[in-house]
Coordinates of C-alpha atoms in Angstrom, one line a residue:
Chain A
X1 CA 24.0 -21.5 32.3
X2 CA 24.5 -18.1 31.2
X3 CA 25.7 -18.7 27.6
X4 CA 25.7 -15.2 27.1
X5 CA 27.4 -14.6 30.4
X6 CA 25.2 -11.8 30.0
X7 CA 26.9 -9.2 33.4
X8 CA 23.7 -7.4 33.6
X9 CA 19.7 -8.7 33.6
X10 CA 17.3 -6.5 34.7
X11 CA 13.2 -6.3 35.0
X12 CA 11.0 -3.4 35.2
X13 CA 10.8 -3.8 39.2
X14 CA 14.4 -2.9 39.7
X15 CA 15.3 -6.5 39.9
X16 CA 18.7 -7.7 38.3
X17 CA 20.4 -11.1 38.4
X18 CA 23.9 -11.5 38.4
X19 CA 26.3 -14.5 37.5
X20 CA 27.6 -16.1 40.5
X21 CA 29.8 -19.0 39.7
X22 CA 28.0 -22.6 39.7
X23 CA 26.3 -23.0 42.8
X24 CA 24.9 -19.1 43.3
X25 CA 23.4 -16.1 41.5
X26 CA 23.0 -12.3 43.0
X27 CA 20.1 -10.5 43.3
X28 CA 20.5 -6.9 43.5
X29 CA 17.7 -4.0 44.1
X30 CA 17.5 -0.6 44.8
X31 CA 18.4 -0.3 48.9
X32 CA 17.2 -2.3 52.0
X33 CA 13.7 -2.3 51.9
X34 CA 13.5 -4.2 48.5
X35 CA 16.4 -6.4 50.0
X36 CA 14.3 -7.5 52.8
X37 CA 11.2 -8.2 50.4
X38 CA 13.0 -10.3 48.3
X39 CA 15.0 -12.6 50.8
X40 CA 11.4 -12.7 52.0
X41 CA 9.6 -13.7 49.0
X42 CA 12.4 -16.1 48.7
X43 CA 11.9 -17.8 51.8
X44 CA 8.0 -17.9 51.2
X45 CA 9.0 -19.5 47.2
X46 CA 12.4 -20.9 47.4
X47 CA 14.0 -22.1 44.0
X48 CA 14.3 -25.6 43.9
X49 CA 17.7 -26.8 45.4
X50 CA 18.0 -23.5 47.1
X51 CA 20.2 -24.1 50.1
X52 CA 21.3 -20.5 51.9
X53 CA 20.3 -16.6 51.6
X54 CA 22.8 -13.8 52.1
X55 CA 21.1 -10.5 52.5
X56 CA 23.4 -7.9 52.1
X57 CA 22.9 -3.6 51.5
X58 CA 21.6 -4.2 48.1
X59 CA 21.8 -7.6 47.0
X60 CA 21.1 -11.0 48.2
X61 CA 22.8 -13.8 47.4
X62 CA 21.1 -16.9 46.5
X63 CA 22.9 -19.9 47.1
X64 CA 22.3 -23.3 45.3
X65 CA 23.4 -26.8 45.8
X66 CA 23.4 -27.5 42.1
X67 CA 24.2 -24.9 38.7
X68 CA 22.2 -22.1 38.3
X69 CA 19.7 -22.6 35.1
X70 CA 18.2 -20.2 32.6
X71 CA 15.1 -20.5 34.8
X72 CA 16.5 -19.3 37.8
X73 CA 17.7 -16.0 36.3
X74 CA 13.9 -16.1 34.8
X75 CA 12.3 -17.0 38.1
X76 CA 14.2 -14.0 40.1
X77 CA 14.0 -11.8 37.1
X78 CA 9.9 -11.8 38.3
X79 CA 10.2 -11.9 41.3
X80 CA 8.0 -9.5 43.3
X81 CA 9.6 -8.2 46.4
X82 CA 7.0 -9.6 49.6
X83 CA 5.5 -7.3 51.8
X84 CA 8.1 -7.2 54.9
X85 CA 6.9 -8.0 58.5
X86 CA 4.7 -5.1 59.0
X87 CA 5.8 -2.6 62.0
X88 CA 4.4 -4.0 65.0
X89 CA 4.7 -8.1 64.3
X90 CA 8.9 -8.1 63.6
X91 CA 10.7 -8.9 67.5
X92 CA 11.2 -5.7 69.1
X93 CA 14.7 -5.9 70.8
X94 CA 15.8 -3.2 73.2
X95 CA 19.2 -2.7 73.7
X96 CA 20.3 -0.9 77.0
X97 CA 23.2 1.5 76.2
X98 CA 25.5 4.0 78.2
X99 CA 26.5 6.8 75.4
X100 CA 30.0 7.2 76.7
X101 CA 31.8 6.7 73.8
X102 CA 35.2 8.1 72.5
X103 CA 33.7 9.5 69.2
X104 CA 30.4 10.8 70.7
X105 CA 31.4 14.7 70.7
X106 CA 32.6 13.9 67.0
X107 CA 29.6 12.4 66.1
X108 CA 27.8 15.5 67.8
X109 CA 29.6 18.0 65.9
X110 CA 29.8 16.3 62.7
X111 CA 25.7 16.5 63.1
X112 CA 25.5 20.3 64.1
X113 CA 24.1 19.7 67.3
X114 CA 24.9 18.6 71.0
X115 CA 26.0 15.2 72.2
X116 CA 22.2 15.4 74.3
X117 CA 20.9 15.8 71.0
X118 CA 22.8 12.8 69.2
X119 CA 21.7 10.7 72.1
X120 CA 18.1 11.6 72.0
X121 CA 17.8 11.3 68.4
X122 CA 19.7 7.6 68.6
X123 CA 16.6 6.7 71.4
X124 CA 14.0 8.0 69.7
X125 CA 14.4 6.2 66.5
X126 CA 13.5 2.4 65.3
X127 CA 15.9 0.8 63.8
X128 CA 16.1 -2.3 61.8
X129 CA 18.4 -5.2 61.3
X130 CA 18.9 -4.9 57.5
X131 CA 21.7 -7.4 57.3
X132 CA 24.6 -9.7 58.8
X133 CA 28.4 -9.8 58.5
X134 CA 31.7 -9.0 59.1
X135 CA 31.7 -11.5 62.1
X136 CA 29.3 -13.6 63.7
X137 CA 26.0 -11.4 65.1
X138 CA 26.9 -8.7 63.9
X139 CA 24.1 -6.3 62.4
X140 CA 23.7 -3.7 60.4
X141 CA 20.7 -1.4 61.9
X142 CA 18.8 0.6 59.4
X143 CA 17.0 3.9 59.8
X144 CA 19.6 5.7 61.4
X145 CA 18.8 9.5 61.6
X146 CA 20.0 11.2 58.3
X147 CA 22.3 14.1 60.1
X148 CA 23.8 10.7 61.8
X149 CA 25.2 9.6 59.3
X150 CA 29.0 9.9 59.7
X151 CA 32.1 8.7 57.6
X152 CA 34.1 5.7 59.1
X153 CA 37.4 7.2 61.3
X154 CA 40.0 7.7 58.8
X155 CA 42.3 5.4 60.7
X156 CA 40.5 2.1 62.6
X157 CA 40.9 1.3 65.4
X158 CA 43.3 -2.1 66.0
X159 CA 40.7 -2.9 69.4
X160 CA 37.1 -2.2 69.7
X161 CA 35.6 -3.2 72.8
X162 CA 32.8 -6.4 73.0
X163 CA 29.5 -4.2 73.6
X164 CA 30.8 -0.8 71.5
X165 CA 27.5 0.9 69.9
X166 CA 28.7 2.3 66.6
X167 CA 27.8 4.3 63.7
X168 CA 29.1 4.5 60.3
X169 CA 27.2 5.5 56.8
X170 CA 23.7 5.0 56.8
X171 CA 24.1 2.4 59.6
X172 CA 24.2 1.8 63.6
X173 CA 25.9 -1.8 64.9
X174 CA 27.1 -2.9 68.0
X175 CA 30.5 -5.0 68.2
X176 CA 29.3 -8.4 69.2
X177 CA 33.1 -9.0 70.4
X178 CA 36.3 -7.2 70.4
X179 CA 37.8 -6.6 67.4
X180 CA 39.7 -3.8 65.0
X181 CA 36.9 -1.7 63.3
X182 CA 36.5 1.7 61.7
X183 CA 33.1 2.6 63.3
X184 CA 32.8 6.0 64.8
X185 CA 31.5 4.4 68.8
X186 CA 28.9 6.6 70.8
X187 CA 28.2 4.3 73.2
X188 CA 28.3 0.6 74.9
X189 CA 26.3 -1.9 75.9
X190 CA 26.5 -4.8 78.4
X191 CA 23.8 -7.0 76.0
X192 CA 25.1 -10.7 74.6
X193 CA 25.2 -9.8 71.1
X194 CA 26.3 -13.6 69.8
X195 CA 26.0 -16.7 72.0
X196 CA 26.1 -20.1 70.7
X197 CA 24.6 -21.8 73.6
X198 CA 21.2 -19.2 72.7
X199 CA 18.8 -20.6 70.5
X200 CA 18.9 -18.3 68.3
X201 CA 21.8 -17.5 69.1
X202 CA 22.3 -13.9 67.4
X203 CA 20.3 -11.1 69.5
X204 CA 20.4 -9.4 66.2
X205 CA 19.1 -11.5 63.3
X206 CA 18.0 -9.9 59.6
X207 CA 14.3 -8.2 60.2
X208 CA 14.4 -7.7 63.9
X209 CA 13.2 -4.1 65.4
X210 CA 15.9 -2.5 67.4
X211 CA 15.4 0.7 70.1
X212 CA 18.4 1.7 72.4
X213 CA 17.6 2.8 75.8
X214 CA 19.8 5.0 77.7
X215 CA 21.3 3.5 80.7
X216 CA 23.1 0.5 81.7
Chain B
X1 CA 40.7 -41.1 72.7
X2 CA 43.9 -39.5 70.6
X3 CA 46.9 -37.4 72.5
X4 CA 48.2 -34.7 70.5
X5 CA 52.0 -35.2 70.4
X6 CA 52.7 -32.3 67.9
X7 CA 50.0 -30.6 65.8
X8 CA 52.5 -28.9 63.4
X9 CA 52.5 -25.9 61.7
X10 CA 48.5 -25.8 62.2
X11 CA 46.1 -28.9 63.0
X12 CA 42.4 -28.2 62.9
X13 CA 39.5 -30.5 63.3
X14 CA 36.6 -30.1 60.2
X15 CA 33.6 -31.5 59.0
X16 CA 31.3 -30.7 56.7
X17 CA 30.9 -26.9 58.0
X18 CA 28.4 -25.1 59.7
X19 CA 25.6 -24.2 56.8
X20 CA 22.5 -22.1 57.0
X21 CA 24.1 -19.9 59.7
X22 CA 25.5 -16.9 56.7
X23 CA 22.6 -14.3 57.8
X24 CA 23.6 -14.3 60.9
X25 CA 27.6 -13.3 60.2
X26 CA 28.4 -17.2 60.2
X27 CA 30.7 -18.6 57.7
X28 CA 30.4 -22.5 56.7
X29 CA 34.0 -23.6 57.2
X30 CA 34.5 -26.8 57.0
X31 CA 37.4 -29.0 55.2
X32 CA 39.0 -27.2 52.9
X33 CA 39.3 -29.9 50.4
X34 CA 36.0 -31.8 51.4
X35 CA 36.7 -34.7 48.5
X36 CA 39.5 -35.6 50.7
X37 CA 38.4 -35.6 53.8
X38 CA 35.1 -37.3 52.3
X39 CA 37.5 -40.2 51.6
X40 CA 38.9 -40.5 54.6
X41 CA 35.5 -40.7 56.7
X42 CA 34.4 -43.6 53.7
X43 CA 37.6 -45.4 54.1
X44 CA 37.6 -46.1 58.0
X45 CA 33.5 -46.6 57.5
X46 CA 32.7 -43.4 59.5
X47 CA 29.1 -41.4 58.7
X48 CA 29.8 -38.6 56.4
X49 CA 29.0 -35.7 59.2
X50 CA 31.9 -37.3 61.3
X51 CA 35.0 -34.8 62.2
X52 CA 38.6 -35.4 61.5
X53 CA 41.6 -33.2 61.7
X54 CA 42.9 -31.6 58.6
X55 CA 46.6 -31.4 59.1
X56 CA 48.2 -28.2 57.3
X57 CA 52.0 -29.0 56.2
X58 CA 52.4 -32.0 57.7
X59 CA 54.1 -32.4 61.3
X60 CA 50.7 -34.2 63.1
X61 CA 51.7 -36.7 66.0
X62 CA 48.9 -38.8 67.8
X63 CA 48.7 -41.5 69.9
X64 CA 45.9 -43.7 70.2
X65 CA 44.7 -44.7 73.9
X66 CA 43.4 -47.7 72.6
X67 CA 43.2 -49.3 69.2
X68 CA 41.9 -47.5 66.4
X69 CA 41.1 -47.4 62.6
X70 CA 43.0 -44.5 60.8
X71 CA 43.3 -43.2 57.5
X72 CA 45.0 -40.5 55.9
X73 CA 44.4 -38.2 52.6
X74 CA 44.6 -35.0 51.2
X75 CA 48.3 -33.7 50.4
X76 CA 50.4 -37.3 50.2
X77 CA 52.5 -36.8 53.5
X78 CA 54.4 -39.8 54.5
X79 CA 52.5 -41.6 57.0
X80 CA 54.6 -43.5 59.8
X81 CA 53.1 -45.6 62.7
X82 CA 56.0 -46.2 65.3
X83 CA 58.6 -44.9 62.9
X84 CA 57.6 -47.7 60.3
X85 CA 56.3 -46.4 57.0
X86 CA 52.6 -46.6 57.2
X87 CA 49.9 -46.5 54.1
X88 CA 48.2 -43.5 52.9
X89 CA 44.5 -43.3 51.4
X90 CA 43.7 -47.0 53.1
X91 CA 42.3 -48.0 56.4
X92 CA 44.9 -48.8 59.3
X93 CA 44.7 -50.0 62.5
X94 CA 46.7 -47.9 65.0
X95 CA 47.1 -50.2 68.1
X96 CA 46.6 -48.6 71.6
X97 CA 49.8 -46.4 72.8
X98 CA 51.3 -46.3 68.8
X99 CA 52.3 -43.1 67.5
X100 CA 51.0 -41.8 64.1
X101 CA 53.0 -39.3 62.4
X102 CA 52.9 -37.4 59.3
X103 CA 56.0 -36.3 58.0
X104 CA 55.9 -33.0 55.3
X105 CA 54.3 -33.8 51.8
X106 CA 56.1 -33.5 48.6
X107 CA 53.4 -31.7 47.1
X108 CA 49.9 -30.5 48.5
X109 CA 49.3 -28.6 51.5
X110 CA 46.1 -30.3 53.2
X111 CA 46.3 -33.8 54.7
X112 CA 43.2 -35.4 56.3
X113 CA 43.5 -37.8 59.3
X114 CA 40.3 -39.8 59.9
X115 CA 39.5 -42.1 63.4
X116 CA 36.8 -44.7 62.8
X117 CA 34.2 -42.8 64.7
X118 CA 35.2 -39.4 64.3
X119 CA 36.5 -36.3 66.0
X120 CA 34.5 -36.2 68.9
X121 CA 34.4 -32.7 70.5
X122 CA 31.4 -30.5 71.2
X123 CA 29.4 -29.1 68.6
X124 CA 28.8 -25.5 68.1
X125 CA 25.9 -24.4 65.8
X126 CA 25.8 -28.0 64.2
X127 CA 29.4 -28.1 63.6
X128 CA 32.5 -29.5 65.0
X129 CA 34.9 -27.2 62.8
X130 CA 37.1 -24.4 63.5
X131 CA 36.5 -21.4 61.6
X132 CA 39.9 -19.5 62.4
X133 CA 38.2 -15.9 61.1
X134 CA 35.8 -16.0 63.7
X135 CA 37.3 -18.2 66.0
X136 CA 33.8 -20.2 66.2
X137 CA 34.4 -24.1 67.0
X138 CA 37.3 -25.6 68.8
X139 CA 40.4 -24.4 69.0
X140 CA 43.4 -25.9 67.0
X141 CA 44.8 -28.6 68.8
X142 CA 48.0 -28.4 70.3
X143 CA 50.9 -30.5 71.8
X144 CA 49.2 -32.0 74.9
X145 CA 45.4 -32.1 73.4
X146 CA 43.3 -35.0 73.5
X147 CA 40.7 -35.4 70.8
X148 CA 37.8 -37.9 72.2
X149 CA 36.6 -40.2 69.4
X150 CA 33.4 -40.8 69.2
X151 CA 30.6 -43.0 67.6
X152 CA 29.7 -41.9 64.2
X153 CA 30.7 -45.3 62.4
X154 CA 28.5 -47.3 60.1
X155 CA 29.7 -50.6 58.7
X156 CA 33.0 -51.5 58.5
X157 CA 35.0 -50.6 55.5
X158 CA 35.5 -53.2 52.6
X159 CA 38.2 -51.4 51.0
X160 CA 41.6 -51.3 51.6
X161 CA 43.2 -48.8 49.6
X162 CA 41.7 -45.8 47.7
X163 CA 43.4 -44.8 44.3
X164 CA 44.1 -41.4 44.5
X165 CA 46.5 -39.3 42.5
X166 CA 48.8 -36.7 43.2
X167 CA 48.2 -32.8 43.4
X168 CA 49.2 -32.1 39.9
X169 CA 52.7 -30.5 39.1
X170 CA 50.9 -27.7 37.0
X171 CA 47.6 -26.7 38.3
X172 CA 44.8 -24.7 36.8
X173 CA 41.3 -23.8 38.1
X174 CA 38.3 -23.0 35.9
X175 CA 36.6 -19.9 36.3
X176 CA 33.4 -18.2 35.5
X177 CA 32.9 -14.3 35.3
X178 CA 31.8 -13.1 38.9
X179 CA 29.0 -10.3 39.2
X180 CA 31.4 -7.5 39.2
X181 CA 33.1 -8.1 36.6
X182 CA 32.4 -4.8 34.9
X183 CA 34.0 -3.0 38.0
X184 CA 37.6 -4.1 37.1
X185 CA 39.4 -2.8 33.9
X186 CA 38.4 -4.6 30.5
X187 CA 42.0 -6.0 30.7
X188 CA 41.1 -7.5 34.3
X189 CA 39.7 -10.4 33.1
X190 CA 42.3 -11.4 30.0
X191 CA 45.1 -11.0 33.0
X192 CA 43.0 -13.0 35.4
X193 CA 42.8 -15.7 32.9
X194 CA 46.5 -16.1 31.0
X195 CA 48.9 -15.0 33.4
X196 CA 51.3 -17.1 35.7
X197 CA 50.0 -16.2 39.7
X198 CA 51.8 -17.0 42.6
X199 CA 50.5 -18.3 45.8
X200 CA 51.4 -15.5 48.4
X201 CA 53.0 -16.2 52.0
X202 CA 50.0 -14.8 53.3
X203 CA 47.6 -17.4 52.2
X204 CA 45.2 -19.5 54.7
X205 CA 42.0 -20.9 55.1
X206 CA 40.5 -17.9 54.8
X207 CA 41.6 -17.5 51.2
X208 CA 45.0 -17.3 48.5
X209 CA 46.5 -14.0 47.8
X210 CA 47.9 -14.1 44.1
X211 CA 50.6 -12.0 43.4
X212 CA 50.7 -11.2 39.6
X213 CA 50.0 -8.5 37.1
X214 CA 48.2 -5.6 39.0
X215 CA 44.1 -6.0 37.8
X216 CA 42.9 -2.1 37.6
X217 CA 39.6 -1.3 38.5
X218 CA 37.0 0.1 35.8
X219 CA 35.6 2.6 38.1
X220 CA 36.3 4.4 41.4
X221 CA 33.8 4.1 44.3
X222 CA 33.0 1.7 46.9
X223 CA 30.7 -1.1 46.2
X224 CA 28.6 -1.7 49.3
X225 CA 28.9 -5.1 51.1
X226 CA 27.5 -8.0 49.5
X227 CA 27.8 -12.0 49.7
X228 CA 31.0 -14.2 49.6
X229 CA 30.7 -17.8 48.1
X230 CA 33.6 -20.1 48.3
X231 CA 36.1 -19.0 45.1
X232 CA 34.7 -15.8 45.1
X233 CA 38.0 -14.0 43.6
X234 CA 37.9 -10.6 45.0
X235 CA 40.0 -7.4 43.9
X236 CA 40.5 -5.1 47.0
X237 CA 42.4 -1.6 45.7
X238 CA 45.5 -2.9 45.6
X239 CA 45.1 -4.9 42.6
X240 CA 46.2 -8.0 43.6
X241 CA 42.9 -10.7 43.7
X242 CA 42.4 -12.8 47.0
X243 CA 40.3 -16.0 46.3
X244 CA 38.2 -17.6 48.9
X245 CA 38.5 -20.8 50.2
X246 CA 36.3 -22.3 53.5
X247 CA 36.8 -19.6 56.0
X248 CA 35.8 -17.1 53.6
X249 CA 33.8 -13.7 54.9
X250 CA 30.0 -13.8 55.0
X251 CA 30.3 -10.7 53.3
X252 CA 32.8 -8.3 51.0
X253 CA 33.1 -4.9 49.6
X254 CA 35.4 -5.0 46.8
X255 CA 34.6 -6.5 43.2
X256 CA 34.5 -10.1 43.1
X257 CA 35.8 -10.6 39.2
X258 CA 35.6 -14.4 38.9
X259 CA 34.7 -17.5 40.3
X260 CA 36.4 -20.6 40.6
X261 CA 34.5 -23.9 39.7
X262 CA 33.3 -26.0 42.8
X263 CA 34.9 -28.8 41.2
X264 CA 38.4 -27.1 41.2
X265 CA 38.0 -25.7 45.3
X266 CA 39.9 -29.1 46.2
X267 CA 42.5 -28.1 44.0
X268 CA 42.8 -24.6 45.4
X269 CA 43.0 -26.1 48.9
X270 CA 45.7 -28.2 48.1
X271 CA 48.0 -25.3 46.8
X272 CA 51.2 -23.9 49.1
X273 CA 52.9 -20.7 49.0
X274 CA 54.8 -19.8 46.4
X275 CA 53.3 -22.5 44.1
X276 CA 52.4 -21.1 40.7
X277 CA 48.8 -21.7 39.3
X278 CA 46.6 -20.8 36.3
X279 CA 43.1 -19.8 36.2
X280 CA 41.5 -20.0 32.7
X281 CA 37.6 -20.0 31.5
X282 CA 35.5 -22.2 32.2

């Protein structure tokens, strides 16, 4: 098990493998799209013993119930990223949303253009859920519109309301329940982001398709 | 049915965690040292998936409603029933409207209380365990709780008492390089590995803060977001490396440097604030 403890192994599709202590190994790519293919092709082909998958923004994490061998690194080092749920077949989830929010006009300005604008380019788009984390249903939304792509507030917020639509980098989320967070909020939404008693019970899982609608 | 008298400084009921839930933001949690509490679900014959309360620190008073099978493991707390010593690591019967108590142990932090039957509150995705970052599971019980016991017994135990030893006096945990190990300073990793760290106040089930020797990063930047594993250690800007234990984040955006053996979690479970520990190569 890496003998070399070789940091570093990479393939001609962009593919590395990274060391991950004895029960996981990292997978990293290039940006979302190849992240989605993988964690795809992983769940199509798992590795023997292969027990969870963290997708992340470039990397997913491939978690074992037993050492990671020379094999493994081989096997991922191969892998070819599967074709992602074409447009069309992925749930489509539409998320009702009143743009009210605190940092809407910064947003706006921060974008050149009008808070009408910001809203009609947040509606217009679809976005998808790229990955998971920070706390429990909460997704990161890709495909937000470039000019939207704004730096986290310099100083976070200690309370976020359950239901704020955010923005921050390349990404769009919605705080599944109140919490501190940096996210510059344009809006809020009266959806159930996380419920346990839902089967599933995330409204936002990795490789959904998400459009918000104005109005509450 | 058990009566919480006194949880002390923080009771919480585990099991074995809440797995195949990370894409969706949800940690495993579970028992922090799950060796231990193993044990004591095997010594009072209860089904491996069965809950129990892992007592942080000592201080846990119970009372049984009616009579039940106990046993206790983890951090070596003195165990009393009624005030008279009581065993540890073997199974005892704890007669209706006794009191169990667990006095403060000499050395460890986590001691595991196990009820033939186990820890019967509800479920929540597949797991009766509290995961204190996201709240998820029930909360930590508190003077005045009762804890329904439930069913998930097998046959009954043969053994009575376990041989178990004693957190050790100087402990050290085996690492392996983590995947970001070329984001810290070349010097990272010799530091990480030879000096003397120091359990900070500020530890939990979430993870240990080390205070030590600052470890400098190799290159500026921010790493985007990427998955935790238990003993992830992880160097945020200020140097100073925070190493996962159950509770861990799904997912992190500083450098994780090294990673602790699975074999040596229980270990890192089991140390307090302010103890001292070693992490060396594996």
């Amino acid at each position: 098990m890496f003998g070399n403890h070789d940091p570093v192994q990479r393939n001609g599709t962009g593919v590395r493998v990274l060391p991950y202590g004895d029960r996981a190994l990292l997978v990293e790519v290039d940006g979302p799209d190849a992240v989605a293919g993988v964690r795809r092709a992983l769940e199509l082909a798992p590795l023997p013993g292969q027990r969870e998958l963290v997708p992340a923004a470039r990397t997913v994490l491939v978690v074992l119930d037993r050492p990671p061998a020379d094999l493994d690194v081989a096997a991922l080092r191969r892998l070819r990223p599967a074709d992602t749920a074409p447009t069309g077949t992925a749930p489509l989830v539409t998320v009702p949303v009143v743009f009210d929010g605190p940092d809407l006009a910064d947003v706006a300005r921060l974008s050149g253009g009008s808070v009408p604008d910001v809203v009609a380019e947040l509606t217009g788009v679809e976005l998808t859920v790229a990955f998971s984390g920070f706390a429990p249903g909460f997704g990161y939304l890709t495909g937000v519109p470039p000019d939207l792509h704004v730096p986290r507030r310099v100083t976070p917020r200690t309370r976020v309301p359950a239901g704020a639509v955010a923005l921050a980098g390349p990404y769009a989320g919605v705080y599944p329940r109140s919490s501190p967070g940096g996210w510059q909020l344009v809006g809020r939404t009266d959806a159930v982001l996380f419920d346990v008693h839902r089967d599933p019970p995330a409204l936002l899982a990795p490789g959904a398709r998400v459009r918000f609608r104005e109005g509450g | 049915m058990l009566t919480v008298l006194a949880p002390g400084p923080l009771t919480t009921v585990q099991d074995r965690g809440r797995p195949a839930h990370a894409a969706i933001g949800v940690t495993r949690s579970g028992a922090a040292d799950a060796p231990a509490a193993g044990l004591a679900n095997r010594l009072v014959g209860n089904r491996p998936e069965a809950a129990l309360l892992e007592v942080t620190a000592g201080g846990l008073r119970v009372r049984a409603a009616r009579t039940v099978l106990v046993a206790v493991t983890g951090a070596p707390a003195p165990v009393e029933i009624d005030g008279r010593p009581a065993p540890f690591a073997a199974p005892t019967t704890l007669r209706a409207g006794s009191v169990l108590a667990l006095g403060t142990p000499p050395r460890g932090l986590r001691s595991y209380v196990a009820v033939r039957g186990g820890i019967d509150v509800p479920p929540v995705l597949g797991s009766r365990s509290t995961d204190t970052l996201s709240g998820l599971g029930p909360p930590p019980p508190a003077a005045g709780t009762l804890l329904p016991v439930g069913s998930l017994a097998g046959d009954e135990p043969v053994v009575d008492v376990a041989p178990v030893g004693s957190p050790p006096d100087r402990p050290v945990l085996r690492v392996l390089p983590g995947p970001r190990r070329d984001w810290l300073a070349e010097a990272a990793w010799t530091a990480l590995t030879t000096a003397e760290w120091r359990v900070g106040s500020d530890s939990d089930r979430v993870g240990l803060r080390l205070t030590g020797p600052r470890l400098d990063r190799a290159r500026d930047g921010e790493l985007p977001s990427e998955g935790i594993v238990p003993g992830a250690v992880q160097v945020p800007p200020d140097g100073a490396p925070v190493l996962f234990l159950a509770d861990h984040p799904v997912t992190g955006g500083y450098p994780v440097l090294a990673v602790v053996l699975t074999a040596d979690l229980p270990l890192a479970a089991q140390l307090r604030p302010g103890d001292a520990v070693r992490l060396r190569p594996a």
